XYZ file of C-alpha atoms in Angstrom:
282
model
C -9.628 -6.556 6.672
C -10.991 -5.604 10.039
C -7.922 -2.848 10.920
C -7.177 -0.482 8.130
C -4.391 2.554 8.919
C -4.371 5.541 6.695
C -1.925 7.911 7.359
C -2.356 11.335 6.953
C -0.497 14.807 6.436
C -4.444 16.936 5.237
C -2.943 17.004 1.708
C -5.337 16.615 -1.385
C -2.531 13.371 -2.021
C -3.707 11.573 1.646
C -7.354 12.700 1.314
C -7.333 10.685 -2.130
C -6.175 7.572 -0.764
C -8.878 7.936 1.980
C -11.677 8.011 0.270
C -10.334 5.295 -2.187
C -9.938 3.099 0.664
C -13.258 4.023 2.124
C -15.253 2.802 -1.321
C -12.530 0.017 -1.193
C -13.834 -2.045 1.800
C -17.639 -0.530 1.414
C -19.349 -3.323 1.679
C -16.337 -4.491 4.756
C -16.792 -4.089 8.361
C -14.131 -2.259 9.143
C -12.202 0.147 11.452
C -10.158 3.189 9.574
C -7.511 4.586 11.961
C -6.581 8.145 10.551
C -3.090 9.334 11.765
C -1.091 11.956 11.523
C 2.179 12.472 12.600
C 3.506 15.820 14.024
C 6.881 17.265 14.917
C 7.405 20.930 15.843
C 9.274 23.015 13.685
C 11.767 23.965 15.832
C 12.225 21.487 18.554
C 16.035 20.568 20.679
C 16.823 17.851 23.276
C 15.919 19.697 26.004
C 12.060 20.032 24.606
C 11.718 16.551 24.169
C 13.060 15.354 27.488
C 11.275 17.911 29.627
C 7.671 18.632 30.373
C 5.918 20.083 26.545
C 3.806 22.332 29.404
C 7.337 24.381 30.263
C 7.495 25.139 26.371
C 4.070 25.659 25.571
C 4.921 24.298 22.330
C 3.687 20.469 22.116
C 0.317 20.650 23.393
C -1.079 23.838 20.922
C 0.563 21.480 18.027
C -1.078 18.602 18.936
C -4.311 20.283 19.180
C -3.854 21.682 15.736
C -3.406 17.465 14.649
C -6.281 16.643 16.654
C -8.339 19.277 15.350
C -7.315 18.074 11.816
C -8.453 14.861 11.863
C -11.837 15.622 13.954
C -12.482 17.630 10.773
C -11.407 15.526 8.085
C -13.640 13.014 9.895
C -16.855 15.195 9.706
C -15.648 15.709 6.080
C -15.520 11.806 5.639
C -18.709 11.371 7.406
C -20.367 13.997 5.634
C -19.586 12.822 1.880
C -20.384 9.137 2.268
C -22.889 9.245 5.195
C -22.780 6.659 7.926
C -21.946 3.096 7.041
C -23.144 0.936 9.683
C -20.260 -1.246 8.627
C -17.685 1.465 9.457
C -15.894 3.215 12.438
C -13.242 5.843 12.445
C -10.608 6.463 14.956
C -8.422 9.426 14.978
C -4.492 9.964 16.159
C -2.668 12.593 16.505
C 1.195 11.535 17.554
C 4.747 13.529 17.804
C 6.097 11.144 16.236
C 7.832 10.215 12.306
C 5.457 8.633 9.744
C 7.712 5.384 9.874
C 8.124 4.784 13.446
C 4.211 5.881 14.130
C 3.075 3.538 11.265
C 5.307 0.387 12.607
C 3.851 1.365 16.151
C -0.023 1.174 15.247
C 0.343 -1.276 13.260
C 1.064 -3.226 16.600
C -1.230 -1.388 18.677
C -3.964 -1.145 16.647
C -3.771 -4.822 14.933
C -3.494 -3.232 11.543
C -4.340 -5.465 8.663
C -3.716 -2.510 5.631
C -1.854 0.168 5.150
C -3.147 2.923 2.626
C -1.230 5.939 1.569
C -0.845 8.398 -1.006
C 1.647 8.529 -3.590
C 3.280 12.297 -4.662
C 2.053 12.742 -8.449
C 4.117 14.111 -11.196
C 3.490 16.100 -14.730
C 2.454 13.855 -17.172
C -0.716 11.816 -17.762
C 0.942 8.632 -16.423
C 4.018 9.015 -14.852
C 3.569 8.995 -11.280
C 7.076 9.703 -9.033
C 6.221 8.218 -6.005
C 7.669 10.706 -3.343
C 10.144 9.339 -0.859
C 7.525 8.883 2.215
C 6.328 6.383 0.218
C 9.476 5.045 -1.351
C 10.543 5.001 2.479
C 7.437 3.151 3.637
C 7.759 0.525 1.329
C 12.067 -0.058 2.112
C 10.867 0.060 5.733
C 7.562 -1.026 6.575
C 7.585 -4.936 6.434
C 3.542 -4.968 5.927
C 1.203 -4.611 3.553
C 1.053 -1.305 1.904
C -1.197 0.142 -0.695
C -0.415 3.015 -2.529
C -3.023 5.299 -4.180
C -1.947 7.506 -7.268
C -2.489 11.405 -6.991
C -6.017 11.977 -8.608
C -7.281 8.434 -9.180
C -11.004 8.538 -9.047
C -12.054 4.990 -7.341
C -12.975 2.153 -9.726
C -13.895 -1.298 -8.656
C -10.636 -3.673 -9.074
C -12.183 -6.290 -11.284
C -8.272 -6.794 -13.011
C -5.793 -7.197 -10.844
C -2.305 -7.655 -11.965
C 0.407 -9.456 -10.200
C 3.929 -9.774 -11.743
C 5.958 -12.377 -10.172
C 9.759 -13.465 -11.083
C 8.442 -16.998 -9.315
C 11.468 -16.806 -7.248
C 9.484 -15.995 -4.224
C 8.276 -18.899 -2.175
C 4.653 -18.103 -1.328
C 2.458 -18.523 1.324
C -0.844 -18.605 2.545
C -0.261 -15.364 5.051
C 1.685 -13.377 2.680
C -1.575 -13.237 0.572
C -4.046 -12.992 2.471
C -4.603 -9.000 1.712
C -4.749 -9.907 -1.937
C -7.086 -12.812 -1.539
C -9.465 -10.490 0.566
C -9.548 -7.767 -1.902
C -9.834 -10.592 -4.999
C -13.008 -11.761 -2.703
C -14.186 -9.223 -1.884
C -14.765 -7.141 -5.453
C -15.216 -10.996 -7.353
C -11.514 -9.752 -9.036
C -9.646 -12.096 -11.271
C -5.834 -12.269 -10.247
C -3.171 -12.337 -13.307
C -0.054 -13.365 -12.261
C 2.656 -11.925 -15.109
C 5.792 -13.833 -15.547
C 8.317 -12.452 -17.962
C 9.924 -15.555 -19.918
C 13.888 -15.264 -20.712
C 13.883 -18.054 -23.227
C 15.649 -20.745 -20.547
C 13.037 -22.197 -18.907
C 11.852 -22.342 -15.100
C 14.175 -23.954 -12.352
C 13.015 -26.261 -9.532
C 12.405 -23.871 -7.239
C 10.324 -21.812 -9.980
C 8.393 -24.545 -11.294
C 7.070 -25.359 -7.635
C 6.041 -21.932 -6.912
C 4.342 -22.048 -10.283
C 2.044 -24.816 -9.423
C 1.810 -23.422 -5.832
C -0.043 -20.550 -7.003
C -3.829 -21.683 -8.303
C -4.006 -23.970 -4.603
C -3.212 -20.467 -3.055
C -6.086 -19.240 -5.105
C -8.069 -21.872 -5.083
C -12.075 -20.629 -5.141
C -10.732 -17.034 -7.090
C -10.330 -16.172 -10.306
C -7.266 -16.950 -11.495
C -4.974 -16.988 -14.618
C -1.246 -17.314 -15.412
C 0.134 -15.025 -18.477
C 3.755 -15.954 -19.695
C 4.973 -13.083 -21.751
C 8.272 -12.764 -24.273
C 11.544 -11.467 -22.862
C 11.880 -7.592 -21.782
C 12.180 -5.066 -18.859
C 9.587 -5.689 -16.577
C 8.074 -2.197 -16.767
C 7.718 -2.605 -20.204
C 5.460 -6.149 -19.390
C 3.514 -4.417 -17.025
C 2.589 -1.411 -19.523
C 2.274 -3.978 -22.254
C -0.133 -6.268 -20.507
C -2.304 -3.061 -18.977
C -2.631 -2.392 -22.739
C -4.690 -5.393 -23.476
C -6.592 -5.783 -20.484
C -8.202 -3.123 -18.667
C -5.769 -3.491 -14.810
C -7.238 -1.893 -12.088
C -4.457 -2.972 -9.342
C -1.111 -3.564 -9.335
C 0.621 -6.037 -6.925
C 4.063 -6.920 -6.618
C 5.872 -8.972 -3.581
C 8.885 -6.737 -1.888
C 11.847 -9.398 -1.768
C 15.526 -7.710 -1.897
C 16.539 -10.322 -3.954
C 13.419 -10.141 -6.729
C 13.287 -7.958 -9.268
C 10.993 -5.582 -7.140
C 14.219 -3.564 -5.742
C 16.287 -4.097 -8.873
C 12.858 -2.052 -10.285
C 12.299 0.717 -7.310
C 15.005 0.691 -5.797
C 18.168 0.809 -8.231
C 18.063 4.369 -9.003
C 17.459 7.422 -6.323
C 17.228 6.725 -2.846
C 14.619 9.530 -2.291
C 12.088 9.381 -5.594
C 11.723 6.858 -8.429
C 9.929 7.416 -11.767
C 8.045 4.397 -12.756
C 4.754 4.650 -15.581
C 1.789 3.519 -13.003
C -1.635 5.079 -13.082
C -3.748 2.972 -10.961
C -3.271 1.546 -7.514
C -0.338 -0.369 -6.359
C -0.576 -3.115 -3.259
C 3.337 -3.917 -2.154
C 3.533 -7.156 -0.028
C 6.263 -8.093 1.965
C 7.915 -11.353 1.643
C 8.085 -11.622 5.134
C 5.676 -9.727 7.354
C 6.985 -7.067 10.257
């Protein structure tokens, strides 16, 4: 985890996420690259072809995004003093979130990505809001999602629901492995029995698993028959989770979770941080 990007739009939502990720990797020598994207508000073909200068519109705007992020850096620096083992770098870009985050993660060798997630009422529910729900259809990389409010707590429980149908590798995860390491955090992997047993291609990925964690913590929970969700919320009840990590495969049960209901915002009951891995990276 030498590279971590963490977007930014100044909201209490991004700030959150920050300063999780910052007490995250602690003890991690690190970069954080804080970037926010800007657009003007009113902005034709003609602006963006020509020279910003003849408009006097681009440059005051992207002083206003520099000038963000120089102060949420003093903020930064200012509530959790100067770790030797960390360096922030700011930028500013007219650019979207998606194409800017699929950019630096190139440029900047990115190994994380950490964003907020849009809260909703209720104690648990969060909706996650759709630049999130668009980062993770989009993004093919590592993302990790912070809930609205969630005051940092050292993952010790991480849990990591798999339908097995996933064949994993060693690259795929690696983020999860680092974290695990670094914060000494046992790794559940959740399957949700249907009463007909494991194909080939299961089975293999089964045994796969404790050589890909070989030297962590590990343990494999096999629970009855229901809606995933339902697993999830059930498990969290008897052990106390601290992370959530599911692989992103359009033919696993992640999209038939996320993705099967609104394009723009899904409801799902998750109250501490959730780490989405791509089954194939970028």
């Amino acid at each position: 985890m030498k590279n971590i990007l963490l977007p930014t739009d100044f909201s209490d939502n991004s700030l959150n996420a920050i300063r999780y990720a910052i007490q995250l990797f602690e003890n991690n020598t690190c970069t954080f690259h804080l970037f926010n994207a800007y657009t003007p508000v009113v902005y034709d073909l003609t602006y963006v072809l020509l020279s910003p200068a003849q408009f006097g519109l681009r440059d005051p705007i992207r002083a206003a995004s520099q000038e963000g992020l120089d102060e949420l850096t003093t903020e930064l620096l200012n509530e959790f003093g100067s770790n030797p083992n960390h360096k922030f770098e700011t930028i500013a870009r007219f650019e979207t979130l998606i194409l800017g985050i699929k950019e630096l993660i190139v440029e900047r060798n990115i190994d994380l990505v950490v964003m907020g997630t849009k809260g909703a009422t209720g104690a648990k529910k969060i909706l996650f809001g759709s630049n999130t729900v668009q980062v993770f259809r989009e993004i093919k990389f590592p993302v990790l999602a912070i809930p609205s409010n969630f005051d940092y707590v050292r993952p010790k429980e991480i849990l990591f629901p798999t339908d097995l149908e996933v064949e994993f590798t060693r690259e795929q995860l690696h983020v999860l492995k680092a974290i695990a390491k670094l914060h000494a955090a046992k790794i559940n992997a959740l399957h949700v029995s249907t009463g007909h047993g494991l194909s080939e291609i299961q089975d293999r990925n089964k045994a796969l698993l404790p050589t890909l964690f070989k030297k962590l913590t590990y343990e494999f929970h096999d629970i009855e028959d229901m809606e995933i969700p339902a697993a999830i919320n059930r498990f969290q009840e008897d052990h106390a989770v601290d992370m959530l990590v599911m692989i992103n495969n359009k033919q696993s049960f992640f999209e038939n979770i996320f993705f099967k209901d609104t394009i723009n915002q899904i409801g799902f009951y998750l109250n501490i941080p959730f780490l989405v891995i791509p089954s194939k990276q970028r």
